[in-house]
PDB file of C-alpha atoms and ligand atoms in Angstrom:
ATOM      1  CA  UNK A   1     -11.781 -80.092 153.985  1.00  0.00           C
ATOM      2  CA  UNK A   2     -15.229 -78.834 153.191  1.00  0.00           C
ATOM      3  CA  UNK A   3     -15.061 -75.103 154.125  1.00  0.00           C
ATOM      4  CA  UNK A   4     -18.125 -74.233 152.323  1.00  0.00           C
ATOM      5  CA  UNK A   5     -20.096 -76.860 153.327  1.00  0.00           C
ATOM      6  CA  UNK A   6     -22.986 -76.221 155.967  1.00  0.00           C
ATOM      7  CA  UNK A   7     -22.917 -78.789 158.728  1.00  0.00           C
ATOM      8  CA  UNK A   8     -26.718 -79.289 157.417  1.00  0.00           C
ATOM      9  CA  UNK A   9     -25.647 -80.738 154.047  1.00  0.00           C
ATOM     10  CA  UNK A  10     -22.523 -82.084 155.040  1.00  0.00           C
ATOM     11  CA  UNK A  11     -24.494 -84.543 157.222  1.00  0.00           C
ATOM     12  CA  UNK A  12     -26.919 -85.183 154.504  1.00  0.00           C
ATOM     13  CA  UNK A  13     -24.170 -86.295 152.465  1.00  0.00           C
ATOM     14  CA  UNK A  14     -22.933 -88.240 154.773  1.00  0.00           C
ATOM     15  CA  UNK A  15     -26.061 -89.912 155.545  1.00  0.00           C
ATOM     16  CA  UNK A  16     -26.332 -90.621 151.415  1.00  0.00           C
ATOM     17  CA  UNK A  17     -23.077 -91.702 151.303  1.00  0.00           C
ATOM     18  CA  UNK A  18     -22.943 -93.857 154.112  1.00  0.00           C
ATOM     19  CA  UNK A  19     -26.159 -95.912 152.482  1.00  0.00           C
ATOM     20  CA  UNK A  20     -24.258 -95.936 149.298  1.00  0.00           C
ATOM     21  CA  UNK A  21     -20.913 -97.362 150.882  1.00  0.00           C
ATOM     22  CA  UNK A  22     -22.801-100.006 152.209  1.00  0.00           C
ATOM     23  CA  UNK A  23     -23.704-101.289 149.064  1.00  0.00           C
ATOM     24  CA  UNK A  24     -20.806-100.838 147.732  1.00  0.00           C
ATOM     25  CA  UNK A  25     -18.003-101.904 150.831  1.00  0.00           C
ATOM     26  CA  UNK A  26     -20.376-105.180 150.826  1.00  0.00           C
ATOM     27  CA  UNK A  27     -18.243-106.399 147.799  1.00  0.00           C
ATOM     28  CA  UNK A  28     -14.849-107.131 147.206  1.00  0.00           C
ATOM     29  CA  UNK A  29     -13.392-103.468 146.053  1.00  0.00           C
ATOM     30  CA  UNK A  30     -11.129-103.609 148.592  1.00  0.00           C
ATOM     31  CA  UNK A  31      -7.952-105.437 147.699  1.00  0.00           C
ATOM     32  CA  UNK A  32      -4.813-103.344 149.343  1.00  0.00           C
ATOM     33  CA  UNK A  33      -3.382-103.126 152.680  1.00  0.00           C
ATOM     34  CA  UNK A  34      -5.685-103.273 155.703  1.00  0.00           C
ATOM     35  CA  UNK A  35      -6.958 -99.985 156.490  1.00  0.00           C
ATOM     36  CA  UNK A  36      -6.202-100.129 160.231  1.00  0.00           C
ATOM     37  CA  UNK A  37      -2.885 -98.103 159.279  1.00  0.00           C
ATOM     38  CA  UNK A  38      -5.283 -95.212 159.728  1.00  0.00           C
ATOM     39  CA  UNK A  39      -4.923 -95.410 163.261  1.00  0.00           C
ATOM     40  CA  UNK A  40      -5.403 -95.810 166.605  1.00  0.00           C
ATOM     41  CA  UNK A  41      -4.674 -93.211 169.817  1.00  0.00           C
ATOM     42  CA  UNK A  42      -0.970 -92.210 169.456  1.00  0.00           C
ATOM     43  CA  UNK A  43      -0.594 -90.798 173.042  1.00  0.00           C
ATOM     44  CA  UNK A  44      -0.032 -93.762 174.464  1.00  0.00           C
ATOM     45  CA  UNK A  45       3.163 -94.567 172.607  1.00  0.00           C
ATOM     46  CA  UNK A  46       4.621 -91.107 173.795  1.00  0.00           C
ATOM     47  CA  UNK A  47       7.433 -91.091 176.151  1.00  0.00           C
ATOM     48  CA  UNK A  48       6.506 -92.020 180.234  1.00  0.00           C
ATOM     49  CA  UNK A  49       8.392 -90.240 183.106  1.00  0.00           C
ATOM     50  CA  UNK A  50       9.373 -93.615 185.568  1.00  0.00           C
ATOM     51  CA  UNK A  51       5.997 -92.938 187.084  1.00  0.00           C
ATOM     52  CA  UNK A  52       4.088 -93.597 184.069  1.00  0.00           C
ATOM     53  CA  UNK A  53       3.102 -90.216 183.161  1.00  0.00           C
ATOM     54  CA  UNK A  54       3.522 -88.504 179.928  1.00  0.00           C
ATOM     55  CA  UNK A  55       6.599 -86.510 179.509  1.00  0.00           C
ATOM     56  CA  UNK A  56       4.838 -82.919 178.162  1.00  0.00           C
ATOM     57  CA  UNK A  57       7.080 -81.276 176.108  1.00  0.00           C
ATOM     58  CA  UNK A  58       6.758 -77.343 175.322  1.00  0.00           C
ATOM     59  CA  UNK A  59       6.876 -73.609 177.317  1.00  0.00           C
ATOM     60  CA  UNK A  60       7.115 -74.039 180.836  1.00  0.00           C
ATOM     61  CA  UNK A  61       4.937 -72.787 183.734  1.00  0.00           C
ATOM     62  CA  UNK A  62       1.628 -70.768 183.328  1.00  0.00           C
ATOM     63  CA  UNK A  63       0.146 -67.776 183.141  1.00  0.00           C
ATOM     64  CA  UNK A  64       0.143 -65.789 186.688  1.00  0.00           C
ATOM     65  CA  UNK A  65       0.928 -69.079 187.861  1.00  0.00           C
ATOM     66  CA  UNK A  66      -2.392 -70.117 187.558  1.00  0.00           C
ATOM     67  CA  UNK A  67      -0.972 -74.020 187.454  1.00  0.00           C
ATOM     68  CA  UNK A  68      -2.537 -74.373 184.103  1.00  0.00           C
ATOM     69  CA  UNK A  69       0.749 -75.900 182.363  1.00  0.00           C
ATOM     70  CA  UNK A  70       1.379 -77.663 179.355  1.00  0.00           C
ATOM     71  CA  UNK A  71       0.566 -81.225 181.259  1.00  0.00           C
ATOM     72  CA  UNK A  72      -3.170 -79.838 180.913  1.00  0.00           C
ATOM     73  CA  UNK A  73      -3.359 -80.645 177.015  1.00  0.00           C
ATOM     74  CA  UNK A  74      -2.852 -84.196 177.632  1.00  0.00           C
ATOM     75  CA  UNK A  75      -4.355 -84.943 180.627  1.00  0.00           C
ATOM     76  CA  UNK A  76      -7.651 -86.646 179.410  1.00  0.00           C
ATOM     77  CA  UNK A  77      -9.484 -83.982 181.215  1.00  0.00           C
ATOM     78  CA  UNK A  78     -11.476 -81.025 178.641  1.00  0.00           C
ATOM     79  CA  UNK A  79     -11.953 -79.069 181.252  1.00  0.00           C
ATOM     80  CA  UNK A  80      -8.514 -78.425 181.740  1.00  0.00           C
ATOM     81  CA  UNK A  81      -6.224 -76.334 179.381  1.00  0.00           C
ATOM     82  CA  UNK A  82      -2.732 -75.229 178.886  1.00  0.00           C
ATOM     83  CA  UNK A  83      -2.187 -71.454 179.436  1.00  0.00           C
ATOM     84  CA  UNK A  84       1.341 -70.414 179.021  1.00  0.00           C
ATOM     85  CA  UNK A  85       3.076 -67.633 180.999  1.00  0.00           C
ATOM     86  CA  UNK A  86       3.539 -65.475 177.556  1.00  0.00           C
ATOM     87  CA  UNK A  87       1.368 -65.284 174.118  1.00  0.00           C
ATOM     88  CA  UNK A  88       4.380 -65.984 172.570  1.00  0.00           C
ATOM     89  CA  UNK A  89       6.608 -64.904 169.658  1.00  0.00           C
ATOM     90  CA  UNK A  90       8.880 -65.948 166.600  1.00  0.00           C
ATOM     91  CA  UNK A  91      12.000 -65.962 169.041  1.00  0.00           C
ATOM     92  CA  UNK A  92       9.963 -67.464 172.203  1.00  0.00           C
ATOM     93  CA  UNK A  93       7.329 -69.503 170.723  1.00  0.00           C
ATOM     94  CA  UNK A  94       4.491 -71.212 172.638  1.00  0.00           C
ATOM     95  CA  UNK A  95       3.779 -74.938 172.240  1.00  0.00           C
ATOM     96  CA  UNK A  96       3.099 -78.319 173.561  1.00  0.00           C
ATOM     97  CA  UNK A  97       3.761 -81.607 172.468  1.00  0.00           C
ATOM     98  CA  UNK A  98       5.177 -85.407 172.599  1.00  0.00           C
ATOM     99  CA  UNK A  99       7.766 -87.262 172.100  1.00  0.00           C
ATOM    100  CA  UNK A 100       7.485 -90.839 171.322  1.00  0.00           C
ATOM    101  CA  UNK A 101       9.309 -93.752 171.781  1.00  0.00           C
ATOM    102  CA  UNK A 102       9.704 -94.636 167.792  1.00  0.00           C
ATOM    103  CA  UNK A 103       8.567 -92.235 164.198  1.00  0.00           C
ATOM    104  CA  UNK A 104       4.779 -91.984 163.753  1.00  0.00           C
ATOM    105  CA  UNK A 105       2.896 -91.278 160.967  1.00  0.00           C
ATOM    106  CA  UNK A 106      -0.028 -88.677 161.939  1.00  0.00           C
ATOM    107  CA  UNK A 107      -3.340 -89.814 159.851  1.00  0.00           C
ATOM    108  CA  UNK A 108      -5.692 -87.703 162.194  1.00  0.00           C
ATOM    109  CA  UNK A 109      -5.765 -84.983 165.155  1.00  0.00           C
ATOM    110  CA  UNK A 110      -8.272 -84.074 167.571  1.00  0.00           C
ATOM    111  CA  UNK A 111      -8.677 -81.042 169.738  1.00  0.00           C
ATOM    112  CA  UNK A 112     -10.708 -79.514 172.242  1.00  0.00           C
ATOM    113  CA  UNK A 113     -10.675 -75.860 172.540  1.00  0.00           C
ATOM    114  CA  UNK A 114     -10.746 -73.872 175.695  1.00  0.00           C
ATOM    115  CA  UNK A 115     -14.120 -74.921 177.017  1.00  0.00           C
ATOM    116  CA  UNK A 116     -15.731 -71.072 178.232  1.00  0.00           C
ATOM    117  CA  UNK A 117     -13.851 -68.766 176.608  1.00  0.00           C
ATOM    118  CA  UNK A 118     -10.978 -67.788 174.114  1.00  0.00           C
ATOM    119  CA  UNK A 119     -11.238 -70.890 172.123  1.00  0.00           C
ATOM    120  CA  UNK A 120     -10.716 -69.150 169.261  1.00  0.00           C
ATOM    121  CA  UNK A 121      -6.976 -68.520 170.377  1.00  0.00           C
ATOM    122  CA  UNK A 122      -6.840 -71.663 168.431  1.00  0.00           C
ATOM    123  CA  UNK A 123      -7.009 -70.107 165.247  1.00  0.00           C
ATOM    124  CA  UNK A 124      -3.801 -69.907 163.041  1.00  0.00           C
ATOM    125  CA  UNK A 125      -2.006 -72.330 165.341  1.00  0.00           C
ATOM    126  CA  UNK A 126      -0.701 -75.566 163.863  1.00  0.00           C
ATOM    127  CA  UNK A 127       0.457 -78.925 164.159  1.00  0.00           C
ATOM    128  CA  UNK A 128       4.037 -80.066 163.199  1.00  0.00           C
ATOM    129  CA  UNK A 129       6.188 -83.355 163.126  1.00  0.00           C
ATOM    130  CA  UNK A 130       9.955 -82.937 164.022  1.00  0.00           C
ATOM    131  CA  UNK A 131      12.743 -85.939 164.289  1.00  0.00           C
ATOM    132  CA  UNK A 132      14.804 -83.884 166.376  1.00  0.00           C
ATOM    133  CA  UNK A 133      14.295 -82.134 169.669  1.00  0.00           C
ATOM    134  CA  UNK A 134      14.300 -78.875 169.173  1.00  0.00           C
ATOM    135  CA  UNK A 135      12.092 -78.677 166.056  1.00  0.00           C
ATOM    136  CA  UNK A 136      14.977 -77.429 164.046  1.00  0.00           C
ATOM    137  CA  UNK A 137      13.867 -79.836 161.138  1.00  0.00           C
ATOM    138  CA  UNK A 138      10.327 -79.284 161.776  1.00  0.00           C
ATOM    139  CA  UNK A 139       7.567 -79.885 158.970  1.00  0.00           C
ATOM    140  CA  UNK A 140       4.023 -78.176 159.250  1.00  0.00           C
ATOM    141  CA  UNK A 141       1.069 -81.106 158.967  1.00  0.00           C
ATOM    142  CA  UNK A 142      -1.542 -78.823 159.191  1.00  0.00           C
ATOM    143  CA  UNK A 143      -2.417 -75.166 159.398  1.00  0.00           C
ATOM    144  CA  UNK A 144      -5.066 -73.181 159.781  1.00  0.00           C
ATOM    145  CA  UNK A 145      -5.790 -72.370 155.931  1.00  0.00           C
ATOM    146  CA  UNK A 146      -3.788 -75.014 153.941  1.00  0.00           C
ATOM    147  CA  UNK A 147      -4.278 -76.502 150.311  1.00  0.00           C
ATOM    148  CA  UNK A 148      -6.708 -79.035 151.852  1.00  0.00           C
ATOM    149  CA  UNK A 149      -8.848 -76.406 152.310  1.00  0.00           C
ATOM    150  CA  UNK A 150      -9.116 -76.412 156.351  1.00  0.00           C
ATOM    151  CA  UNK A 151      -9.818 -74.141 158.625  1.00  0.00           C
ATOM    152  CA  UNK A 152      -9.775 -73.979 162.181  1.00  0.00           C
ATOM    153  CA  UNK A 153     -12.512 -71.687 161.945  1.00  0.00           C
ATOM    154  CA  UNK A 154     -14.640 -74.090 160.545  1.00  0.00           C
ATOM    155  CA  UNK A 155     -13.711 -76.942 162.807  1.00  0.00           C
ATOM    156  CA  UNK A 156     -12.711 -75.077 166.154  1.00  0.00           C
ATOM    157  CA  UNK A 157     -15.218 -74.473 167.779  1.00  0.00           C
ATOM    158  CA  UNK A 158     -16.479 -73.532 171.637  1.00  0.00           C
ATOM    159  CA  UNK A 159     -17.107 -76.679 173.965  1.00  0.00           C
ATOM    160  CA  UNK A 160     -16.748 -79.616 170.938  1.00  0.00           C
ATOM    161  CA  UNK A 161     -14.395 -81.601 169.636  1.00  0.00           C
ATOM    162  CA  UNK A 162     -12.700 -80.623 166.102  1.00  0.00           C
ATOM    163  CA  UNK A 163     -11.746 -84.073 164.297  1.00  0.00           C
ATOM    164  CA  UNK A 164      -9.321 -83.444 161.179  1.00  0.00           C
ATOM    165  CA  UNK A 165      -7.680 -85.900 159.203  1.00  0.00           C
ATOM    166  CA  UNK A 166      -4.434 -85.568 157.740  1.00  0.00           C
ATOM    167  CA  UNK A 167      -3.403 -86.754 154.339  1.00  0.00           C
ATOM    168  CA  UNK A 168      -0.445 -84.556 152.453  1.00  0.00           C
ATOM    169  CA  UNK A 169       2.868 -86.044 151.391  1.00  0.00           C
ATOM    170  CA  UNK A 170       4.429 -84.747 154.660  1.00  0.00           C
ATOM    171  CA  UNK A 171       2.144 -86.972 156.781  1.00  0.00           C
ATOM    172  CA  UNK A 172       3.777 -89.819 155.195  1.00  0.00           C
ATOM    173  CA  UNK A 173       6.820 -89.518 156.983  1.00  0.00           C
ATOM    174  CA  UNK A 174       7.501 -90.673 160.389  1.00  0.00           C
ATOM    175  CA  UNK A 175       8.195 -88.304 163.371  1.00  0.00           C
ATOM    176  CA  UNK A 176       9.908 -88.483 166.693  1.00  0.00           C
ATOM    177  CA  UNK A 177       8.166 -85.942 168.118  1.00  0.00           C
ATOM    178  CA  UNK A 178       4.936 -83.720 167.167  1.00  0.00           C
ATOM    179  CA  UNK A 179       3.386 -80.468 168.793  1.00  0.00           C
ATOM    180  CA  UNK A 180       0.730 -77.224 168.290  1.00  0.00           C
ATOM    181  CA  UNK A 181       3.261 -74.560 167.798  1.00  0.00           C
ATOM    182  CA  UNK A 182       0.822 -71.199 168.880  1.00  0.00           C
ATOM    183  CA  UNK A 183       0.531 -68.395 166.339  1.00  0.00           C
ATOM    184  CA  UNK A 184       2.614 -65.200 167.781  1.00  0.00           C
ATOM    185  CA  UNK A 185       0.510 -64.128 170.919  1.00  0.00           C
ATOM    186  CA  UNK A 186      -1.819 -66.910 171.003  1.00  0.00           C
ATOM    187  CA  UNK A 187      -1.016 -68.379 174.093  1.00  0.00           C
ATOM    188  CA  UNK A 188      -0.439 -71.415 172.158  1.00  0.00           C
ATOM    189  CA  UNK A 189      -4.530 -71.736 171.590  1.00  0.00           C
ATOM    190  CA  UNK A 190      -5.235 -72.130 175.122  1.00  0.00           C
ATOM    191  CA  UNK A 191      -5.900 -76.243 174.316  1.00  0.00           C
ATOM    192  CA  UNK A 192      -7.841 -78.244 176.572  1.00  0.00           C
ATOM    193  CA  UNK A 193      -7.028 -81.411 174.535  1.00  0.00           C
ATOM    194  CA  UNK A 194      -5.276 -83.075 172.037  1.00  0.00           C
ATOM    195  CA  UNK A 195      -4.917 -86.661 170.646  1.00  0.00           C
ATOM    196  CA  UNK A 196      -2.644 -87.636 167.828  1.00  0.00           C
ATOM    197  CA  UNK A 197      -4.308 -90.946 165.939  1.00  0.00           C
ATOM    198  CA  UNK A 198      -1.958 -92.784 163.487  1.00  0.00           C
ATOM    199  CA  UNK A 199       0.547 -95.587 163.309  1.00  0.00           C
ATOM    200  CA  UNK A 200       4.326 -96.283 163.699  1.00  0.00           C
ATOM    201  CA  UNK A 201       6.399 -95.330 160.367  1.00  0.00           C
ATOM    202  CA  UNK A 202       7.456 -99.158 160.485  1.00  0.00           C
ATOM    203  CA  UNK A 203       3.691-100.173 160.192  1.00  0.00           C
ATOM    204  CA  UNK A 204       2.635 -97.649 157.439  1.00  0.00           C
ATOM    205  CA  UNK A 205       6.262 -99.107 155.496  1.00  0.00           C
ATOM    206  CA  UNK A 206       5.105-102.830 156.165  1.00  0.00           C
ATOM    207  CA  UNK A 207       1.645-101.847 154.764  1.00  0.00           C
ATOM    208  CA  UNK A 208       2.660 -99.718 151.733  1.00  0.00           C
ATOM    209  CA  UNK A 209       6.465 -99.713 150.856  1.00  0.00           C
ATOM    210  CA  UNK A 210       6.436-101.794 147.720  1.00  0.00           C
ATOM    211  CA  UNK A 211       3.091-101.388 146.364  1.00  0.00           C
ATOM    212  CA  UNK A 212       2.166-100.240 143.223  1.00  0.00           C
ATOM    213  CA  UNK A 213      -0.453 -97.292 143.533  1.00  0.00           C
ATOM    214  CA  UNK A 214      -3.400 -97.146 140.836  1.00  0.00           C
ATOM    215  CA  UNK A 215      -6.162 -95.152 140.565  1.00  0.00           C
ATOM    216  CA  UNK A 216      -8.910 -96.210 137.366  1.00  0.00           C
ATOM    217  CA  UNK A 217     -12.600 -95.517 136.738  1.00  0.00           C
ATOM    218  CA  UNK A 218     -13.345 -97.930 139.873  1.00  0.00           C
ATOM    219  CA  UNK A 219     -12.175 -95.291 142.178  1.00  0.00           C
ATOM    220  CA  UNK A 220     -15.407 -93.101 140.716  1.00  0.00           C
ATOM    221  CA  UNK A 221     -18.313 -94.220 142.807  1.00  0.00           C
ATOM    222  CA  UNK A 222     -21.106 -91.473 142.137  1.00  0.00           C
ATOM    223  CA  UNK A 223     -21.067 -88.209 141.485  1.00  0.00           C
ATOM    224  CA  UNK A 224     -23.276 -84.900 142.266  1.00  0.00           C
ATOM    225  CA  UNK A 225     -23.406 -81.347 143.279  1.00  0.00           C
ATOM    226  CA  UNK A 226     -24.266 -79.523 146.372  1.00  0.00           C
ATOM    227  CA  UNK A 227     -24.967 -75.944 145.250  1.00  0.00           C
ATOM    228  CA  UNK A 228     -22.932 -75.883 142.380  1.00  0.00           C
ATOM    229  CA  UNK A 229     -20.162 -77.711 143.982  1.00  0.00           C
ATOM    230  CA  UNK A 230     -18.890 -81.055 142.807  1.00  0.00           C
ATOM    231  CA  UNK A 231     -18.752 -83.679 145.252  1.00  0.00           C
ATOM    232  CA  UNK A 232     -17.367 -87.237 144.210  1.00  0.00           C
ATOM    233  CA  UNK A 233     -17.745 -90.445 146.117  1.00  0.00           C
ATOM    234  CA  UNK A 234     -14.631 -92.495 145.602  1.00  0.00           C
ATOM    235  CA  UNK A 235     -13.859 -95.784 146.745  1.00  0.00           C
ATOM    236  CA  UNK A 236     -10.497 -97.488 147.736  1.00  0.00           C
ATOM    237  CA  UNK A 237      -9.345 -99.655 145.305  1.00  0.00           C
ATOM    238  CA  UNK A 238      -5.605 -99.157 145.214  1.00  0.00           C
ATOM    239  CA  UNK A 239      -2.661 -99.811 147.515  1.00  0.00           C
ATOM    240  CA  UNK A 240      -2.026 -96.151 148.490  1.00  0.00           C
ATOM    241  CA  UNK A 241      -2.854 -94.263 151.240  1.00  0.00           C
ATOM    242  CA  UNK A 242      -4.300 -91.353 150.090  1.00  0.00           C
ATOM    243  CA  UNK A 243      -5.376 -89.692 146.371  1.00  0.00           C
ATOM    244  CA  UNK A 244      -4.827 -86.075 145.277  1.00  0.00           C
ATOM    245  CA  UNK A 245      -7.805 -84.445 143.167  1.00  0.00           C
ATOM    246  CA  UNK A 246      -7.039 -81.860 140.820  1.00  0.00           C
ATOM    247  CA  UNK A 247      -9.167 -79.429 138.515  1.00  0.00           C
ATOM    248  CA  UNK A 248      -8.918 -77.105 135.282  1.00  0.00           C
ATOM    249  CA  UNK A 249     -10.671 -75.668 132.795  1.00  0.00           C
ATOM    250  CA  UNK A 250     -10.916 -78.048 130.043  1.00  0.00           C
ATOM    251  CA  UNK A 251      -9.516 -76.104 127.141  1.00  0.00           C
ATOM    252  CA  UNK A 252      -6.388 -75.365 129.164  1.00  0.00           C
ATOM    253  CA  UNK A 253      -3.695 -77.166 129.333  1.00  0.00           C
ATOM    254  CA  UNK A 254      -2.422 -79.908 132.219  1.00  0.00           C
ATOM    255  CA  UNK A 255      -0.283 -76.878 133.185  1.00  0.00           C
ATOM    256  CA  UNK A 256      -3.466 -75.241 134.068  1.00  0.00           C
ATOM    257  CA  UNK A 257      -4.558 -78.383 136.873  1.00  0.00           C
ATOM    258  CA  UNK A 258      -4.602 -76.968 140.324  1.00  0.00           C
ATOM    259  CA  UNK A 259      -4.711 -78.525 143.560  1.00  0.00           C
ATOM    260  CA  UNK A 260      -8.342 -79.340 145.144  1.00  0.00           C
ATOM    261  CA  UNK A 261      -7.151 -82.093 147.993  1.00  0.00           C
ATOM    262  CA  UNK A 262      -5.691 -84.992 149.065  1.00  0.00           C
ATOM    263  CA  UNK A 263      -8.082 -87.495 150.025  1.00  0.00           C
ATOM    264  CA  UNK A 264      -7.811 -90.028 152.916  1.00  0.00           C
ATOM    265  CA  UNK A 265      -8.607 -93.419 153.140  1.00  0.00           C
ATOM    266  CA  UNK A 266      -8.629 -93.596 156.783  1.00  0.00           C
ATOM    267  CA  UNK A 267     -12.178 -92.085 156.858  1.00  0.00           C
ATOM    268  CA  UNK A 268     -13.186 -94.171 159.464  1.00  0.00           C
ATOM    269  CA  UNK A 269     -15.415 -91.700 161.453  1.00  0.00           C
ATOM    270  CA  UNK A 270     -18.260 -94.302 161.884  1.00  0.00           C
ATOM    271  CA  UNK A 271     -17.809 -97.783 161.336  1.00  0.00           C
ATOM    272  CA  UNK A 272     -13.634 -98.560 161.960  1.00  0.00           C
ATOM    273  CA  UNK A 273     -12.425-100.524 158.759  1.00  0.00           C
ATOM    274  CA  UNK A 274     -15.968-100.690 156.770  1.00  0.00           C
ATOM    275  CA  UNK A 275     -15.980 -97.516 154.996  1.00  0.00           C
ATOM    276  CA  UNK A 276     -13.310 -97.540 152.326  1.00  0.00           C
ATOM    277  CA  UNK A 277     -14.625 -94.811 150.611  1.00  0.00           C
ATOM    278  CA  UNK A 278     -14.747 -91.154 151.056  1.00  0.00           C
ATOM    279  CA  UNK A 279     -16.769 -87.925 149.752  1.00  0.00           C
ATOM    280  CA  UNK A 280     -14.379 -85.098 148.206  1.00  0.00           C
ATOM    281  CA  UNK A 281     -16.016 -81.621 148.097  1.00  0.00           C
ATOM    282  CA  UNK A 282     -14.532 -78.904 145.913  1.00  0.00           C
ATOM    283  CA  UNK A 283     -14.705 -75.932 147.410  1.00  0.00           C
ATOM    284  CA  UNK A 284     -14.794 -73.563 144.088  1.00  0.00           C
ATOM    285  CA  UNK A 285     -17.908 -73.936 142.094  1.00  0.00           C
ATOM    286  CA  UNK A 286     -18.463 -76.433 139.011  1.00  0.00           C
ATOM    287  CA  UNK A 287     -18.425 -75.096 135.580  1.00  0.00           C
ATOM    288  CA  UNK A 288     -19.492 -76.432 132.242  1.00  0.00           C
ATOM    289  CA  UNK A 289     -15.953 -75.949 131.421  1.00  0.00           C
ATOM    290  CA  UNK A 290     -14.262 -77.852 134.623  1.00  0.00           C
ATOM    291  CA  UNK A 291     -12.502 -81.095 134.296  1.00  0.00           C
ATOM    292  CA  UNK A 292     -10.855 -83.178 137.223  1.00  0.00           C
ATOM    293  CA  UNK A 293      -7.943 -85.840 137.438  1.00  0.00           C
ATOM    294  CA  UNK A 294      -7.158 -88.276 140.097  1.00  0.00           C
ATOM    295  CA  UNK A 295      -4.166 -90.199 141.083  1.00  0.00           C
ATOM    296  CA  UNK A 296      -3.308 -92.489 143.862  1.00  0.00           C
ATOM    297  CA  UNK A 297      -0.399 -91.267 146.131  1.00  0.00           C
ATOM    298  CA  UNK A 298       1.712 -94.481 147.399  1.00  0.00           C
ATOM    299  CA  UNK A 299       4.890 -94.005 150.134  1.00  0.00           C
ATOM    300  CA  UNK A 300       7.359 -94.049 147.305  1.00  0.00           C
ATOM    301  CA  UNK A 301       5.418 -93.042 143.807  1.00  0.00           C
ATOM    302  CA  UNK A 302       2.263 -91.947 142.892  1.00  0.00           C
ATOM    303  CA  UNK A 303      -0.332 -93.821 140.077  1.00  0.00           C
ATOM    304  CA  UNK A 304      -0.710 -91.708 136.316  1.00  0.00           C
ATOM    305  CA  UNK A 305      -3.480 -89.385 136.491  1.00  0.00           C
ATOM    306  CA  UNK A 306      -6.486 -90.634 136.104  1.00  0.00           C
ATOM    307  CA  UNK A 307      -9.060 -88.024 133.640  1.00  0.00           C
ATOM    308  CA  UNK A 308     -12.455 -88.279 135.858  1.00  0.00           C
ATOM    309  CA  UNK A 309     -13.649 -85.929 133.162  1.00  0.00           C
ATOM    310  CA  UNK A 310     -16.125 -82.805 132.857  1.00  0.00           C
ATOM    311  CA  UNK A 311     -18.948 -82.283 135.261  1.00  0.00           C
ATOM    312  CA  UNK A 312     -22.132 -80.403 134.149  1.00  0.00           C
ATOM    313  CA  UNK A 313     -23.932 -78.490 136.937  1.00  0.00           C
ATOM    314  CA  UNK A 314     -27.432 -77.640 135.827  1.00  0.00           C
ATOM    315  CA  UNK A 315     -27.866 -74.484 137.798  1.00  0.00           C
ATOM    316  CA  UNK A 316     -24.581 -73.253 136.773  1.00  0.00           C
ATOM    317  CA  UNK A 317     -25.213 -74.753 133.168  1.00  0.00           C
ATOM    318  CA  UNK A 318     -23.651 -71.710 130.495  1.00  0.00           C
ATOM    319  CA  UNK A 319     -21.952 -70.018 132.875  1.00  0.00           C
TER     320      UNK A 319
HETATM  321 CA1   CA B   1      -6.957 -81.084 179.720  1.00  0.00          CA
END
């Protein structure tokens, strides 16, 4: 979600925040359901054939009958990729996906592009969940440039994994089907591998239904600036799958608030279940007049907004 943030800055921030969280999470801030709901690899819950092989859904065939079929997306080999027979159109879309044995909630998606060339065909492609086999009720879980700030251009690189956390209201629903849908003419992005992570919808419900999400000053661990952009260090203190941050000019009324980011609390990239916090980076510059508010997002209800306040960036003072 940090599209403007350089990888150098990102690593520095994570380093600092990891140290910070080492102190924070040593205490008892965590008082909600176990964050293990954030996920295990879901591919193993997908429907298999009688031979125990994953049943891969999507466009049949391969480009020039070269053998690079949709099954290559889920074969565990980053050197094999899906190259469909045509580029795909709105009428005849290119896609590859899985059916699951029960509805699943996606919290994280990993993607490995075509390994040697044309890896940027992934740009403009997006992930969907559905409960109808024909995806007639499909919901977009992630798209190239969304309100959460993710872009494939930032994340999808040649010869590497792209790793995304999924946190938005749509992601809280369970889906029987998940797929990657290619942009028109993109040959489904030529993916080498896709890994879905999350939990069953039943597990999400057991962890969070009936919980009352709250949001307060206790969620704010720290705030600092990176090149005039606000970075909030947040701690997980409420029974909520994720939080939402908004911003506005302080002098405006609440109708001026705009979405900044959904903030997932399944950020266990380094040490699973020990980091109950997250860094939220605002892509827009902070001005003296910028104010923020935060709320916890539950499965059935949200907490009241907590006014985080106004932060003054020394470099932008007076702007
Ligand atoms: Ca593969």
